[in-house]
Amino acid sequence: MSHVFHRVLSRALPRAVRADGVWIEDADGKRYLDGSGGAIVVSLGHGDRALIDAMTAQASRLPYVHGTAFTTDSLEDYADDVASVLPLDDARIYPVSGGSEAVETALKLARAYYLARGERSRTVVIGRRSSYHGNTLGALDVGGKEQLRRPYAPWLGRFAHVDAAYEYRCANPAHPVGCGRWHAGQLERAIVGAGPATVAAFIAEPVAGATLAAAVPTDDYWSSVVEVCRRHRVLVIADEVMTGFGRTGRWFGLDHWGVRPDILTAGKGSTSGYWPFGFAACSGEVFETVRPNGFVHGFTWSHNGVGAAVAHAALRRLRESNLVQASALQGELLLKDLAGALAEHPTVGDVRGIGSMIGIELVADRDTKVPFARSEQRTERVLAAARERGLLLYSNAGHVDGDGDLLMLGPPFTISDEERGLLAERTVAAITSLDG
Ligand code: PLP
């Protein structure tokens, strides 16, 4: 009997005892290849000395001060450095403890911006269906993952939603022609429908992750939706919690399309999972607008100096070891291997991704794209087969009207060629083990 209220209640979890590089070992001595860096988090591998040393040095010097009483060298130094890679003009960062808090902060910041401008009617945020922004109530509400929303539906419903860019099942009748324009039209209708003077922000993941498994938009998507937002003076919030810090092979997901948002959120890879950390960042223009009235917000653990020190060490490692380029290269090779090996597989509908963010969509019928019924528990069974083979994958299920099966790979960028080969091999073996 355990006194822990575990994340998973349907099966006993193995007890992890140590980790190194891309490997995690449990108490029975079984070694797992961490093919998804947990929840697409661990980008620098386990056991990185530079991050551990930065954490212990800052914790020894100054473990905690409250953000309303002090700033710290570690926070100031990190903010100066990270501002140089963020796709924001004159960035300001508001550090928090993770992705959901970063999203809550971003939503409130958009509201604070319009309150400061005297546009009190701008309260609506437009999110996307089949998106994920976190599990706190504001983030859950602006997100679009139905299974997570359902139990809490009576508490939700403040925000509007449009379709996500999801090329495999795109609703644009002319697909693949003009998808960017089609999505922009849908967003504009949502803004006009809500009343343009009531809309504060549009929030989206640059590449849809947790709910759509690395669904990469067409090249015209981001420029088209941002143009609509600018025309209606709707702030653009890029949720880079999963795509940030090299995951897609560029520093940030939006760098692929040369777009600069007004507000950006980060988490996961910002510390490669070594410390619970994230931030909302905004442009200097948003900050200067909000500054005179102040920002009514804050957490006990926000602006944490140890978190900033670890994030700074992660930033340096990414930069000094060229790991953003490694993410692009290893990801491209992994995607090629998987796409090749699964090209004819009867239950693999799509293998997609960008950089080290890769998704596999399983279907009952490749031609019609009909998904497996949820009752078949296809995702769960592939994941179990992978675990049996010493492989950890990330997943999502139920994105097609309650059915649908998605696997996600997102290994540390430090993965070796040999480990990458093993990752592809075990993934294919786990999927294939359910055949027949
Ligand atoms: N935003 C995005 C895009 C995410 O992928 C996630 C987590 O998967 C979150 C926000 C929430 O982050 P956290 O789980 O750290 O609260």
Coordinates of C-alpha atoms and ligand atoms in Angstrom, one line a residue:
M1 CA 0.0 0.0 0.0
S2 CA 1.3 3.5 -0.9
H3 CA 0.2 6.8 0.6
V4 CA 0.9 8.5 -2.7
F5 CA -2.0 9.6 -4.8
H6 CA -0.4 8.6 -8.1
R7 CA -1.0 10.1 -11.5
V8 CA -1.9 6.6 -12.8
L9 CA -4.4 4.6 -10.7
S10 CA -5.1 1.7 -13.1
R11 CA -1.8 -0.1 -12.8
A12 CA 1.2 -0.2 -10.4
L13 CA 4.0 2.0 -11.4
P14 CA 7.6 0.8 -11.5
R15 CA 9.9 2.7 -9.1
A16 CA 12.5 4.8 -10.9
V17 CA 15.8 4.9 -9.1
R18 CA 18.4 6.5 -11.4
A19 CA 18.8 8.0 -14.9
D20 CA 21.6 8.8 -17.2
G21 CA 21.6 10.2 -20.7
V22 CA 18.5 8.8 -22.5
W23 CA 18.1 5.9 -20.0
I24 CA 16.0 5.5 -16.9
E25 CA 16.5 2.5 -14.6
D26 CA 13.8 1.1 -12.2
A27 CA 14.2 -0.7 -8.9
D28 CA 14.3 -4.1 -10.6
G29 CA 17.2 -3.0 -12.7
K30 CA 15.2 -2.7 -15.9
R31 CA 16.4 0.0 -18.2
Y32 CA 14.0 2.2 -20.3
L33 CA 15.0 4.3 -23.3
D34 CA 13.3 7.6 -22.6
G35 CA 12.0 8.1 -26.1
S36 CA 9.9 11.1 -25.2
G37 CA 11.9 12.8 -22.5
G38 CA 9.0 12.2 -20.1
A39 CA 6.2 14.5 -21.5
I40 CA 8.6 16.0 -24.1
V41 CA 10.6 17.7 -21.4
V42 CA 14.1 16.3 -21.0
S43 CA 16.0 17.8 -23.9
L44 CA 19.5 17.6 -22.5
G45 CA 19.4 14.1 -21.2
H46 CA 19.5 12.9 -17.6
G47 CA 22.4 13.5 -15.3
D48 CA 23.8 16.6 -16.9
R49 CA 26.6 17.9 -14.6
A50 CA 26.3 21.5 -15.6
L51 CA 22.7 21.8 -14.7
I52 CA 23.1 19.9 -11.4
D53 CA 26.1 22.1 -10.4
A54 CA 24.2 25.3 -11.3
M55 CA 21.3 24.1 -9.1
T56 CA 23.4 23.2 -6.1
A57 CA 25.5 26.3 -6.3
Q58 CA 22.5 28.6 -6.4
A59 CA 20.6 26.6 -3.7
S60 CA 23.7 26.8 -1.4
R61 CA 24.1 30.5 -1.9
L62 CA 20.5 31.6 -1.9
P63 CA 17.7 29.0 -1.9
Y64 CA 14.6 31.3 -1.7
V65 CA 13.6 34.9 -1.5
H66 CA 10.2 36.3 -2.2
G67 CA 9.6 37.9 -5.5
T68 CA 8.0 41.0 -4.0
A69 CA 11.0 41.6 -1.7
F70 CA 14.0 40.9 -3.9
T71 CA 15.4 40.3 -7.3
T72 CA 18.5 38.1 -7.7
D73 CA 21.6 37.9 -9.9
S74 CA 20.6 34.5 -11.2
L75 CA 17.2 35.8 -12.3
E76 CA 18.5 39.1 -13.8
D77 CA 21.4 37.3 -15.7
Y78 CA 19.0 34.6 -17.0
A79 CA 16.5 37.2 -18.2
D80 CA 19.2 39.2 -20.0
D81 CA 20.5 36.1 -21.8
V82 CA 17.2 34.4 -22.7
A83 CA 15.8 37.7 -24.1
S84 CA 18.4 37.4 -26.8
V85 CA 16.9 34.1 -28.2
L86 CA 13.2 34.9 -27.6
P87 CA 11.2 35.9 -30.7
L88 CA 9.9 39.0 -28.9
D89 CA 10.9 42.6 -29.3
D90 CA 12.6 43.8 -26.1
A91 CA 11.4 40.8 -24.1
R92 CA 10.4 40.8 -20.4
I93 CA 10.0 37.5 -18.6
Y94 CA 7.7 36.6 -15.7
P95 CA 9.1 33.2 -14.3
V96 CA 6.7 30.7 -12.8
S97 CA 6.7 27.0 -11.9
G98 CA 5.5 25.4 -15.1
G99 CA 3.5 25.5 -18.3
S100 CA 0.0 25.8 -16.9
E101 CA 1.1 28.7 -14.6
A102 CA 2.8 30.3 -17.6
V103 CA -0.4 30.1 -19.6
E104 CA -2.5 31.5 -16.7
T105 CA 0.0 34.4 -16.5
A106 CA -0.2 35.0 -20.2
L107 CA -4.0 35.2 -20.2
K108 CA -4.0 37.6 -17.3
L109 CA -1.3 39.7 -19.0
A110 CA -3.5 40.1 -22.1
R111 CA -6.3 41.2 -19.9
A112 CA -4.0 43.6 -17.9
Y113 CA -2.8 45.1 -21.2
Y114 CA -6.3 46.0 -22.4
L115 CA -7.4 47.2 -18.9
A116 CA -4.3 49.5 -19.0
R117 CA -5.4 50.8 -22.4
G118 CA -8.9 51.5 -21.1
E119 CA -10.5 48.8 -23.3
R120 CA -12.3 47.1 -20.6
S121 CA -14.6 45.2 -23.0
R122 CA -11.7 43.1 -24.3
T123 CA -12.2 39.9 -22.2
V124 CA -12.5 37.1 -24.8
V125 CA -9.5 34.9 -25.6
I126 CA -9.8 32.6 -28.7
G127 CA -8.1 29.3 -28.4
R128 CA -8.2 26.2 -30.7
R129 CA -10.1 23.0 -30.6
S130 CA -7.8 19.9 -30.0
S131 CA -5.2 22.1 -28.3
Y132 CA -3.6 21.7 -24.9
H133 CA -2.5 24.6 -22.7
G134 CA -2.5 23.0 -19.2
N135 CA -4.8 21.6 -16.5
T136 CA -5.5 24.7 -14.4
L137 CA -9.0 26.1 -15.0
G138 CA -8.0 29.0 -17.2
A139 CA -5.6 27.0 -19.3
L140 CA -8.1 24.1 -19.5
D141 CA -10.8 26.5 -20.6
V142 CA -8.8 28.1 -23.4
G143 CA -7.6 24.6 -24.5
G144 CA -9.6 22.1 -26.4
K145 CA -8.9 18.6 -25.1
E146 CA -12.4 17.3 -24.6
Q147 CA -11.7 14.4 -22.3
L148 CA -9.9 16.7 -19.9
R149 CA -12.6 19.4 -20.0
R150 CA -15.6 17.1 -19.6
P151 CA -15.6 16.5 -15.8
Y152 CA -15.1 20.2 -15.2
A153 CA -17.5 21.5 -17.9
P154 CA -19.7 23.3 -15.5
W155 CA -16.7 25.5 -14.5
L156 CA -15.7 26.2 -18.1
G157 CA -17.0 28.1 -21.2
R158 CA -15.5 31.6 -21.0
F159 CA -13.6 31.4 -24.2
A160 CA -14.1 30.8 -28.0
H161 CA -12.4 28.2 -30.1
V162 CA -11.4 27.7 -33.7
D163 CA -10.0 24.7 -35.5
A164 CA -6.3 23.8 -35.0
A165 CA -4.0 23.4 -37.9
Y166 CA -4.1 19.6 -38.3
E167 CA -3.1 18.7 -41.9
Y168 CA -3.9 15.0 -41.6
R169 CA -7.6 15.7 -41.0
C170 CA -7.9 19.3 -42.3
A171 CA -11.5 20.5 -42.7
N172 CA -10.6 23.0 -45.5
P173 CA -12.6 21.7 -48.5
A174 CA -9.7 22.8 -50.8
H175 CA -7.0 21.2 -48.7
P176 CA -4.1 21.3 -49.1
V177 CA -4.6 24.6 -51.1
G178 CA -5.0 27.8 -49.1
C179 CA -5.1 26.2 -45.6
G180 CA -3.6 29.3 -44.0
R181 CA -6.2 31.6 -45.6
W182 CA -9.0 29.2 -44.6
H183 CA -7.9 29.1 -41.0
A184 CA -7.5 32.9 -41.0
G185 CA -11.0 33.3 -42.3
Q186 CA -12.3 31.1 -39.5
L187 CA -10.4 33.1 -36.9
E188 CA -11.7 36.3 -38.4
R189 CA -15.3 35.1 -38.3
A190 CA -14.8 34.1 -34.6
I191 CA -13.4 37.6 -33.8
V192 CA -16.2 39.4 -35.7
G193 CA -18.8 37.0 -34.1
A194 CA -17.6 37.7 -30.6
G195 CA -17.4 41.4 -31.4
P196 CA -13.9 42.7 -32.3
A197 CA -13.9 45.1 -29.4
T198 CA -14.4 42.2 -27.0
V199 CA -11.4 40.1 -28.1
A200 CA -8.2 40.4 -26.1
A201 CA -6.0 37.5 -27.5
F202 CA -5.6 34.5 -29.6
I203 CA -3.6 31.6 -28.2
A204 CA -2.1 28.7 -30.1
E205 CA 0.8 26.2 -30.0
P206 CA 3.1 26.8 -32.9
V207 CA 3.1 23.1 -33.6
A208 CA 0.2 21.3 -31.9
G209 CA 1.7 18.9 -29.4
A210 CA 0.1 17.0 -26.5
T211 CA -3.3 16.7 -28.2
L212 CA -2.4 16.3 -31.9
A213 CA 1.1 14.8 -31.7
A214 CA 3.3 17.2 -33.7
A215 CA 0.8 18.5 -36.1
V216 CA 2.8 20.9 -38.2
P217 CA 0.9 23.7 -39.9
T218 CA 1.3 24.7 -43.5
D219 CA 3.8 27.4 -44.1
D220 CA 1.1 30.1 -44.7
Y221 CA -0.7 29.3 -41.4
W222 CA 1.1 31.6 -39.0
S223 CA 1.5 34.6 -41.2
S224 CA -2.2 34.4 -42.1
V225 CA -3.6 34.1 -38.6
V226 CA -1.3 36.8 -37.2
E227 CA -2.3 39.2 -40.0
V228 CA -6.0 38.8 -38.8
C229 CA -5.0 39.4 -35.2
R230 CA -3.0 42.5 -36.0
R231 CA -5.9 43.9 -38.1
H232 CA -8.3 43.5 -35.1
R233 CA -5.7 44.4 -32.5
V234 CA -5.9 41.0 -30.9
L235 CA -2.8 40.0 -29.0
V236 CA -1.0 36.9 -30.3
I237 CA 0.0 34.4 -27.5
A238 CA 2.4 31.7 -28.7
D239 CA 2.3 28.7 -26.3
E240 CA 5.8 27.5 -26.7
V241 CA 5.7 25.3 -23.6
M242 CA 6.4 22.2 -25.7
T243 CA 8.0 23.7 -28.8
G244 CA 10.4 26.1 -27.0
F245 CA 14.1 25.8 -26.4
G246 CA 15.1 23.8 -29.5
R247 CA 12.4 21.1 -29.5
T248 CA 11.4 21.8 -33.1
G249 CA 15.0 22.3 -34.3
R250 CA 14.9 26.1 -34.0
W251 CA 15.1 28.0 -30.7
F252 CA 11.3 28.5 -30.7
G253 CA 8.6 27.0 -32.9
L254 CA 7.5 30.3 -34.4
D255 CA 11.1 30.9 -35.6
H256 CA 10.3 28.5 -38.5
W257 CA 7.8 31.0 -39.8
G258 CA 9.5 34.3 -38.9
V259 CA 6.5 35.4 -36.7
R260 CA 6.9 37.4 -33.5
P261 CA 4.1 37.1 -30.9
D262 CA 3.1 39.7 -28.3
I263 CA 3.3 37.1 -25.5
L264 CA 5.0 33.8 -25.3
T265 CA 4.9 30.9 -22.8
A266 CA 7.6 28.5 -22.0
G267 CA 8.1 25.5 -19.6
K268 CA 9.2 21.9 -20.1
G269 CA 12.6 22.2 -22.0
S270 CA 13.4 25.5 -20.3
T271 CA 15.2 23.5 -17.6
S272 CA 15.1 20.1 -19.3
G273 CA 13.0 18.9 -16.4
Y274 CA 15.7 19.5 -13.8
W275 CA 13.6 22.2 -12.0
P276 CA 9.9 23.0 -12.1
F277 CA 10.1 26.2 -14.1
G278 CA 8.5 28.1 -16.9
F279 CA 7.7 31.7 -17.8
A280 CA 5.4 34.0 -19.6
A281 CA 7.3 36.6 -21.6
C282 CA 6.0 39.7 -23.4
S283 CA 7.2 42.4 -25.7
G284 CA 8.5 45.6 -24.3
E285 CA 5.4 47.3 -25.7
V286 CA 3.1 45.0 -23.7
F287 CA 5.3 45.5 -20.6
E288 CA 5.4 49.3 -20.8
T289 CA 1.6 49.5 -21.3
V290 CA 0.9 47.3 -18.2
R291 CA 3.7 48.9 -16.0
P292 CA 1.9 52.1 -14.9
N293 CA -1.0 50.2 -13.3
G294 CA 1.0 47.2 -12.2
F295 CA 0.1 43.5 -12.8
V296 CA -2.2 42.0 -10.3
H297 CA -0.8 38.5 -10.2
G298 CA 2.0 36.4 -8.5
F299 CA 2.9 33.1 -6.9
T300 CA 4.9 32.1 -3.9
W301 CA 7.3 30.2 -6.2
S302 CA 7.4 32.7 -9.1
H303 CA 10.7 34.5 -9.9
N304 CA 12.6 31.6 -8.3
G305 CA 16.4 32.1 -8.3
V306 CA 17.3 28.4 -8.3
G307 CA 14.9 27.8 -11.2
A308 CA 16.5 30.7 -13.1
A309 CA 20.0 29.3 -12.4
V310 CA 19.1 25.9 -13.8
A311 CA 17.3 27.5 -16.8
H312 CA 20.4 29.6 -17.5
A313 CA 22.6 26.5 -17.4
A314 CA 20.2 24.7 -19.8
L315 CA 20.4 27.8 -22.1
R316 CA 24.2 27.7 -22.1
R317 CA 24.3 24.0 -22.8
L318 CA 21.9 24.3 -25.7
R319 CA 24.0 27.2 -27.1
E320 CA 27.5 25.9 -26.4
S321 CA 27.0 22.3 -27.5
N322 CA 24.9 23.3 -30.6
L323 CA 22.0 21.2 -29.3
V324 CA 19.3 23.1 -31.2
Q325 CA 21.0 22.0 -34.4
A326 CA 21.4 18.5 -32.9
S327 CA 17.6 18.4 -32.2
A328 CA 17.0 19.3 -35.9
L329 CA 19.4 16.7 -37.2
Q330 CA 18.6 13.8 -34.9
G331 CA 14.9 14.6 -35.3
E332 CA 15.1 14.6 -39.1
L333 CA 16.9 11.3 -39.2
L334 CA 14.5 9.7 -36.7
L335 CA 11.5 10.9 -38.7
K336 CA 13.0 9.5 -41.9
D337 CA 13.7 6.1 -40.2
L338 CA 10.2 5.8 -38.8
A339 CA 8.4 7.0 -41.9
G340 CA 10.4 4.5 -44.0
A341 CA 9.9 1.6 -41.6
L342 CA 6.1 2.3 -41.2
A343 CA 5.4 3.4 -44.7
E344 CA 3.4 0.3 -45.6
H345 CA 2.2 -0.5 -42.1
P346 CA -1.6 -1.1 -42.2
T347 CA -2.4 0.7 -38.9
V348 CA -0.1 3.7 -39.3
G349 CA -2.0 6.6 -41.0
D350 CA 0.6 9.3 -40.6
V351 CA 4.2 9.9 -39.4
R352 CA 4.8 13.6 -38.9
G353 CA 6.8 16.1 -37.0
I354 CA 9.5 18.8 -37.0
G355 CA 12.8 18.7 -35.3
S356 CA 12.8 16.3 -32.3
M357 CA 9.0 16.5 -32.0
I358 CA 7.5 13.5 -33.8
G359 CA 4.0 12.0 -33.9
I360 CA 2.6 8.8 -35.2
E361 CA -1.2 8.5 -35.9
L362 CA -2.6 5.0 -35.7
V363 CA -5.8 4.2 -37.7
A364 CA -8.0 1.2 -38.3
D365 CA -8.1 2.0 -42.1
R366 CA -5.3 3.9 -43.8
D367 CA -7.4 4.8 -46.9
T368 CA -10.4 6.1 -45.1
K369 CA -8.4 7.3 -42.0
V370 CA -11.1 5.8 -39.8
P371 CA -9.7 5.5 -36.3
F372 CA -9.8 2.6 -34.0
A373 CA -12.7 2.6 -31.5
R374 CA -11.5 3.9 -28.2
S375 CA -12.7 0.7 -26.6
E376 CA -9.8 -1.1 -28.4
Q377 CA -7.3 0.9 -26.2
R378 CA -4.8 0.8 -29.1
T379 CA -2.6 3.6 -27.7
E380 CA -2.5 2.0 -24.2
R381 CA -1.6 -1.4 -25.7
V382 CA 1.2 0.0 -27.9
L383 CA 2.6 1.9 -24.9
A384 CA 2.5 -1.3 -22.8
A385 CA 4.3 -3.2 -25.6
A386 CA 6.9 -0.5 -25.7
R387 CA 7.4 -0.6 -21.9
E388 CA 7.8 -4.3 -22.1
R389 CA 10.6 -3.7 -24.7
G390 CA 12.3 -1.1 -22.5
L391 CA 10.9 2.0 -24.3
L392 CA 9.0 5.0 -23.0
L393 CA 6.7 6.9 -25.4
Y394 CA 4.2 9.8 -24.9
S395 CA 0.7 9.6 -26.2
N396 CA -2.8 11.0 -26.6
A397 CA -6.0 9.3 -27.4
G398 CA -9.6 10.3 -28.3
H399 CA -8.8 13.3 -30.5
V400 CA -11.3 12.2 -33.3
D401 CA -14.7 12.6 -31.6
G402 CA -13.6 10.5 -28.7
D403 CA -11.7 7.9 -30.8
G404 CA -8.2 8.2 -32.3
D405 CA -4.7 7.1 -31.2
L406 CA -1.5 9.1 -31.2
L407 CA 2.0 8.3 -30.2
M408 CA 4.7 10.9 -29.6
L409 CA 8.5 10.7 -29.6
G410 CA 10.6 13.5 -28.3
P411 CA 14.0 12.2 -27.2
P412 CA 16.8 14.3 -25.6
F413 CA 18.8 16.1 -28.3
T414 CA 21.9 14.4 -26.9
I415 CA 20.7 11.0 -28.1
S416 CA 23.5 9.1 -30.0
D417 CA 23.1 7.6 -33.4
E418 CA 23.0 4.1 -32.0
E419 CA 20.3 5.0 -29.4
R420 CA 18.3 6.8 -32.1
G421 CA 18.4 3.6 -34.2
L422 CA 17.2 1.6 -31.1
L423 CA 14.4 4.1 -30.5
A424 CA 13.1 3.7 -34.0
E425 CA 13.5 -0.1 -33.9
R426 CA 11.7 -0.5 -30.6
T427 CA 8.9 1.9 -31.6
V428 CA 8.3 -0.1 -34.8
A429 CA 8.4 -3.4 -32.9
A430 CA 5.9 -2.1 -30.3
I431 CA 3.4 -1.0 -33.0
T432 CA 3.9 -4.2 -35.0
S433 CA 3.4 -6.4 -32.0
L434 CA -0.3 -5.7 -32.1
D435 CA -0.6 -6.9 -35.7
G436 CA -2.8 -10.0 -36.5
Ligands
PLP1 N1 1.1 24.3 -22.9 C1 1.5 23.3 -23.7 C2 1.7 23.6 -25.2 C3 1.8 22.1 -23.2 O1 2.2 21.1 -24.1 C4 1.7 21.8 -21.8 C5 1.9 20.5 -21.2 O2 2.0 19.5 -21.9 C6 1.3 22.9 -21.0 C7 1.0 24.1 -21.6 C8 1.1 22.7 -19.5 O3 2.3 22.6 -18.9 P1 2.5 22.0 -17.4 O4 2.1 20.5 -17.5 O5 3.9 22.2 -17.1 O6 1.6 22.7 -16.5

